[in-house]
Amino acid sequence: DGGITQSPKYLFRKEGQNVTLSCEQNLNHDAMYWYRQDPGQGLRLIYYSQIVNDFQKGDIAEGYSVSREKKESFPLTVTSAQKNPTAFYLCACHPGLAGYNEQFFGPGTRLTVL
Amino acid sequence: AQSVSQHNHHVILSEAASLELGCNYSYGGTVNLFWYVQYPGQHLQLLLKYFSGDPLVKGIKGFEAEFIKSKFSFNLRKPSVQWSDTAEYFCAVNGGNQGGKLIFGQGTELSVKP
């Protein structure tokens, strides 16, 4: 059953702690994306990766880091430098190259920093 | 810089009413256009997309959208909404030379009263 998964669904952390969100896909897609969703602001791009071992900053990369060591996996670390980390985080993947193909989204992780 | 604007943040309709959600983008080159929907508690999923050909595109669940190049618009329509259409709707744009990267609008929350 092909798809994209994110874990955990809900995550609680204390202020000042780093936390890593998982994103895995078995669609054999080259490109993967991380978005942050806040009410009234749509989806904002944090980081993206178009190929293994390479990634680029999106519009709001400050306070976040990523890695892309495997095609299937694109974990996002929310660091203590992120000033307002409480949000809903969405991961997506894309076949790559042709922009007319859709992105496929995971179910999201809701992070709450206490 | 590219941007996408959705005119309505929250729309409330009664069942059987007609729906039109506005979407305007700023990008001078070739574009691929998407509408995504996020039903409560579900993954973000594709409603429809335009990349070439007939500017009137049909999607799932009776939705359609019209690409008007001269107005930089891609409005979403449905002749008669149902309670099950209650969701958040996102317009997104891909610049033709940017792989799968998307710019999203702020989203429109649709509430349909039974």
CSV table of C-alpha atoms in Angstrom, one decimal:
chain,number,residue,atom,x,y,z
A,1,ASP,CA,0.0,0.0,0.0
A,2,GLY,CA,1.9,3.1,-1.3
A,3,GLY,CA,1.8,6.3,0.6
A,4,ILE,CA,3.5,8.8,2.8
A,5,THR,CA,3.4,8.6,6.6
A,6,GLN,CA,4.3,11.0,9.4
A,7,SER,CA,4.8,10.2,13.0
A,8,PRO,CA,3.8,10.9,15.6
A,9,LYS,CA,0.4,12.4,15.1
A,10,TYR,CA,0.7,14.5,18.2
A,11,LEU,CA,3.9,15.7,19.9
A,12,PHE,CA,4.4,17.6,23.1
A,13,ARG,CA,7.7,19.1,24.0
A,14,LYS,CA,9.1,21.5,26.6
A,15,GLU,CA,10.4,24.8,25.5
A,16,GLY,CA,14.1,24.7,24.7
A,17,GLN,CA,14.2,21.1,23.5
A,18,ASN,CA,14.9,20.0,20.0
A,19,VAL,CA,12.4,17.6,18.5
A,20,THR,CA,12.5,15.5,15.3
A,21,LEU,CA,9.4,14.8,13.1
A,22,SER,CA,9.5,11.7,10.9
A,23,CYS,CA,8.4,11.5,7.3
A,24,GLU,CA,8.6,8.3,5.2
A,25,GLN,CA,7.3,7.6,1.8
A,26,ASN,CA,7.2,4.4,-0.3
A,27,LEU,CA,6.1,6.0,-3.6
A,28,ASN,CA,9.7,6.1,-4.9
A,29,HIS,CA,9.4,9.9,-5.3
A,30,ASP,CA,12.5,11.9,-5.7
A,31,ALA,CA,11.3,15.2,-4.1
A,32,MET,CA,10.1,15.7,-0.6
A,33,TYR,CA,8.8,18.8,1.2
A,34,TRP,CA,8.1,20.1,4.7
A,35,TYR,CA,5.4,22.7,5.3
A,36,ARG,CA,4.1,24.5,8.3
A,37,GLN,CA,0.4,25.1,8.5
A,38,ASP,CA,-1.0,27.9,10.7
A,39,PRO,CA,-4.6,29.2,10.8
A,40,GLY,CA,-5.1,31.8,8.1
A,41,GLN,CA,-1.6,31.5,6.7
A,42,GLY,CA,-2.0,28.5,4.4
A,43,LEU,CA,1.0,26.2,4.0
A,44,ARG,CA,4.5,27.7,4.2
A,45,LEU,CA,7.5,25.9,2.9
A,46,ILE,CA,10.2,25.1,5.4
A,47,TYR,CA,12.7,22.9,3.5
A,48,TYR,CA,12.6,20.8,0.4
A,49,SER,CA,14.8,18.1,-1.2
A,50,GLN,CA,14.7,17.2,-4.8
A,51,ILE,CA,17.3,14.4,-4.6
A,52,VAL,CA,19.0,12.3,-1.9
A,53,ASN,CA,21.8,14.1,0.0
A,54,ASP,CA,20.6,17.5,-1.2
A,55,PHE,CA,18.1,20.0,0.2
A,56,GLN,CA,17.2,23.7,0.0
A,57,LYS,CA,15.7,26.2,2.4
A,58,GLY,CA,12.2,27.3,1.9
A,59,ASP,CA,10.5,30.5,2.9
A,60,ILE,CA,10.7,29.9,6.7
A,61,ALA,CA,13.7,27.7,7.3
A,62,GLU,CA,15.1,29.6,10.4
A,63,GLY,CA,15.0,27.4,13.5
A,64,TYR,CA,14.6,24.1,11.5
A,65,SER,CA,17.0,21.6,10.0
A,66,VAL,CA,16.6,18.5,7.8
A,67,SER,CA,18.5,15.6,6.4
A,68,ARG,CA,18.0,13.4,3.3
A,69,GLU,CA,20.2,10.4,3.6
A,70,LYS,CA,17.7,8.0,2.1
A,71,LYS,CA,15.2,8.5,-0.7
A,72,GLU,CA,12.3,7.3,1.5
A,73,SER,CA,13.0,9.5,4.5
A,74,PHE,CA,13.1,13.3,5.2
A,75,PRO,CA,13.1,14.0,8.9
A,76,LEU,CA,12.6,17.6,10.2
A,77,THR,CA,14.2,18.8,13.4
A,78,VAL,CA,12.6,21.7,15.1
A,79,THR,CA,15.3,23.3,17.1
A,80,SER,CA,15.2,25.5,20.2
A,81,ALA,CA,16.0,28.4,17.9
A,82,GLN,CA,12.6,28.3,16.4
A,83,LYS,CA,10.7,31.1,18.2
A,84,ASN,CA,7.2,29.9,17.7
A,85,PRO,CA,7.3,26.1,17.0
A,86,THR,CA,3.7,25.2,18.0
A,87,ALA,CA,2.0,24.4,14.7
A,88,PHE,CA,0.8,21.6,12.4
A,89,TYR,CA,3.6,20.2,10.2
A,90,LEU,CA,2.9,18.6,6.9
A,91,CYS,CA,5.3,16.5,4.8
A,92,ALA,CA,4.7,15.9,1.1
A,93,CYS,CA,6.4,14.1,-1.8
A,94,HIS,CA,6.5,14.6,-5.5
A,95,PRO,CA,7.8,12.5,-8.5
A,96,GLY,CA,10.2,15.3,-9.4
A,97,LEU,CA,11.0,17.4,-12.4
A,98,ALA,CA,7.5,17.9,-14.0
A,99,GLY,CA,5.6,20.6,-12.1
A,100,TYR,CA,2.3,19.5,-13.4
A,101,ASN,CA,2.4,16.4,-11.2
A,102,GLU,CA,0.7,16.8,-7.8
A,103,GLN,CA,2.3,16.6,-4.4
A,104,PHE,CA,1.1,13.9,-2.1
A,105,PHE,CA,0.7,14.8,1.5
A,106,GLY,CA,1.1,12.9,4.8
A,107,PRO,CA,-1.4,13.1,7.6
A,108,GLY,CA,0.6,15.7,9.5
A,109,THR,CA,2.1,16.1,13.0
A,110,ARG,CA,0.7,18.6,15.5
A,111,LEU,CA,3.5,19.9,17.6
A,112,THR,CA,2.8,21.7,20.9
A,113,VAL,CA,5.6,23.3,22.8
A,114,LEU,CA,4.8,23.9,26.4
B,1,ALA,CA,8.3,37.0,-5.7
B,2,GLN,CA,5.5,34.6,-6.5
B,3,SER,CA,2.4,34.8,-4.4
B,4,VAL,CA,-1.1,33.4,-4.3
B,5,SER,CA,-4.1,35.2,-2.9
B,6,GLN,CA,-7.4,33.6,-1.8
B,7,HIS,CA,-10.0,36.3,-1.3
B,8,ASN,CA,-12.2,34.6,1.2
B,9,HIS,CA,-11.0,33.3,4.5
B,10,HIS,CA,-14.2,31.8,5.7
B,11,VAL,CA,-17.3,31.1,3.6
B,12,ILE,CA,-20.6,29.9,5.1
B,13,LEU,CA,-23.3,28.4,2.8
B,14,SER,CA,-26.4,26.4,3.0
B,15,GLU,CA,-26.7,23.1,1.3
B,16,ALA,CA,-27.6,23.4,-2.4
B,17,ALA,CA,-26.1,26.9,-2.7
B,18,SER,CA,-23.5,27.6,-5.4
B,19,LEU,CA,-19.9,28.0,-4.5
B,20,GLU,CA,-17.2,30.1,-6.0
B,21,LEU,CA,-13.8,30.5,-4.3
B,22,GLY,CA,-11.4,33.1,-5.7
B,23,CYS,CA,-7.7,32.5,-6.3
B,24,ASN,CA,-5.3,35.0,-7.9
B,25,TYR,CA,-1.6,34.5,-8.4
B,26,SER,CA,1.4,36.6,-9.4
B,27,TYR,CA,3.8,34.9,-11.7
B,28,GLY,CA,4.7,36.0,-15.2
B,29,GLY,CA,5.7,32.7,-16.8
B,30,THR,CA,4.1,29.3,-17.5
B,31,VAL,CA,2.2,28.0,-14.5
B,32,ASN,CA,0.6,24.8,-13.2
B,33,LEU,CA,-2.4,25.4,-11.0
B,34,PHE,CA,-3.9,23.3,-8.2
B,35,TRP,CA,-6.7,23.2,-5.8
B,36,TYR,CA,-6.3,21.0,-2.7
B,37,VAL,CA,-8.9,20.2,-0.1
B,38,GLN,CA,-8.4,19.3,3.6
B,39,TYR,CA,-11.5,17.6,5.1
B,40,PRO,CA,-11.6,17.6,8.9
B,41,GLY,CA,-9.1,15.1,10.2
B,42,GLN,CA,-8.0,14.0,6.8
B,43,HIS,CA,-4.9,14.3,4.5
B,44,LEU,CA,-4.6,17.2,2.2
B,45,GLN,CA,-5.7,15.9,-1.2
B,46,LEU,CA,-5.9,17.1,-4.8
B,47,LEU,CA,-9.3,18.3,-6.0
B,48,LEU,CA,-8.1,19.3,-9.5
B,49,LYS,CA,-5.3,20.8,-11.5
B,50,TYR,CA,-4.6,22.7,-14.7
B,51,PHE,CA,-1.4,22.6,-16.7
B,52,SER,CA,-2.4,23.0,-20.3
B,53,GLY,CA,-5.3,22.7,-22.7
B,54,ASP,CA,-8.9,23.5,-21.9
B,55,PRO,CA,-8.9,26.2,-19.2
B,56,LEU,CA,-12.0,24.8,-17.7
B,57,VAL,CA,-11.0,21.7,-15.6
B,58,LYS,CA,-13.1,19.3,-13.8
B,59,GLY,CA,-12.1,17.6,-10.6
B,60,ILE,CA,-13.5,15.2,-8.1
B,61,LYS,CA,-16.9,15.5,-6.3
B,62,GLY,CA,-18.4,17.9,-8.9
B,63,PHE,CA,-15.8,20.6,-8.5
B,64,GLU,CA,-14.5,22.6,-11.5
B,65,ALA,CA,-12.1,25.5,-11.9
B,66,GLU,CA,-11.5,28.0,-14.7
B,67,PHE,CA,-8.0,29.3,-15.6
B,68,ILE,CA,-8.2,32.9,-16.9
B,69,LYS,CA,-4.7,33.8,-17.9
B,70,SER,CA,-5.4,37.5,-18.5
B,71,LYS,CA,-6.7,37.8,-14.9
B,72,PHE,CA,-4.1,35.5,-13.3
B,73,SER,CA,-7.0,33.7,-11.8
B,74,PHE,CA,-8.0,30.1,-11.1
B,75,ASN,CA,-11.4,30.2,-9.3
B,76,LEU,CA,-13.0,27.1,-7.9
B,77,ARG,CA,-16.7,26.4,-8.4
B,78,LYS,CA,-19.4,24.0,-7.5
B,79,PRO,CA,-23.0,24.4,-8.6
B,80,SER,CA,-24.6,22.9,-5.5
B,81,VAL,CA,-22.7,22.3,-2.3
B,82,GLN,CA,-23.3,19.5,0.2
B,83,TRP,CA,-22.7,19.3,3.9
B,84,SER,CA,-19.8,16.9,3.2
B,85,ASP,CA,-18.0,19.7,1.3
B,86,THR,CA,-17.2,21.4,4.6
B,87,ALA,CA,-13.4,21.6,4.5
B,88,GLU,CA,-10.5,23.9,4.0
B,89,TYR,CA,-9.6,24.7,0.4
B,90,PHE,CA,-6.2,25.7,-0.8
B,91,CYS,CA,-5.1,27.1,-4.1
B,92,ALA,CA,-1.5,26.5,-5.2
B,93,VAL,CA,0.8,27.5,-8.0
B,94,ASN,CA,3.8,25.9,-9.5
B,95,GLY,CA,6.1,27.9,-11.8
B,96,GLY,CA,6.8,25.8,-14.8
B,97,ASN,CA,10.5,25.7,-14.3
B,98,GLN,CA,10.5,24.9,-10.6
B,99,GLY,CA,10.1,21.2,-10.4
B,100,GLY,CA,7.3,20.3,-8.1
B,101,LYS,CA,7.7,23.3,-5.7
B,102,LEU,CA,4.3,24.9,-4.8
B,103,ILE,CA,3.3,28.3,-3.5
B,104,PHE,CA,0.0,28.1,-1.5
B,105,GLY,CA,-2.7,30.6,-0.8
B,106,GLN,CA,-3.9,31.3,2.7
B,107,GLY,CA,-6.7,28.8,2.5
B,108,THR,CA,-10.5,29.2,2.6
B,109,GLU,CA,-12.5,27.5,5.2
B,110,LEU,CA,-15.9,26.4,3.9
B,111,SER,CA,-18.7,25.6,6.2
B,112,VAL,CA,-21.9,24.1,4.7
B,113,LYS,CA,-25.0,24.2,6.9
B,114,PRO,CA,-27.4,21.2,6.5
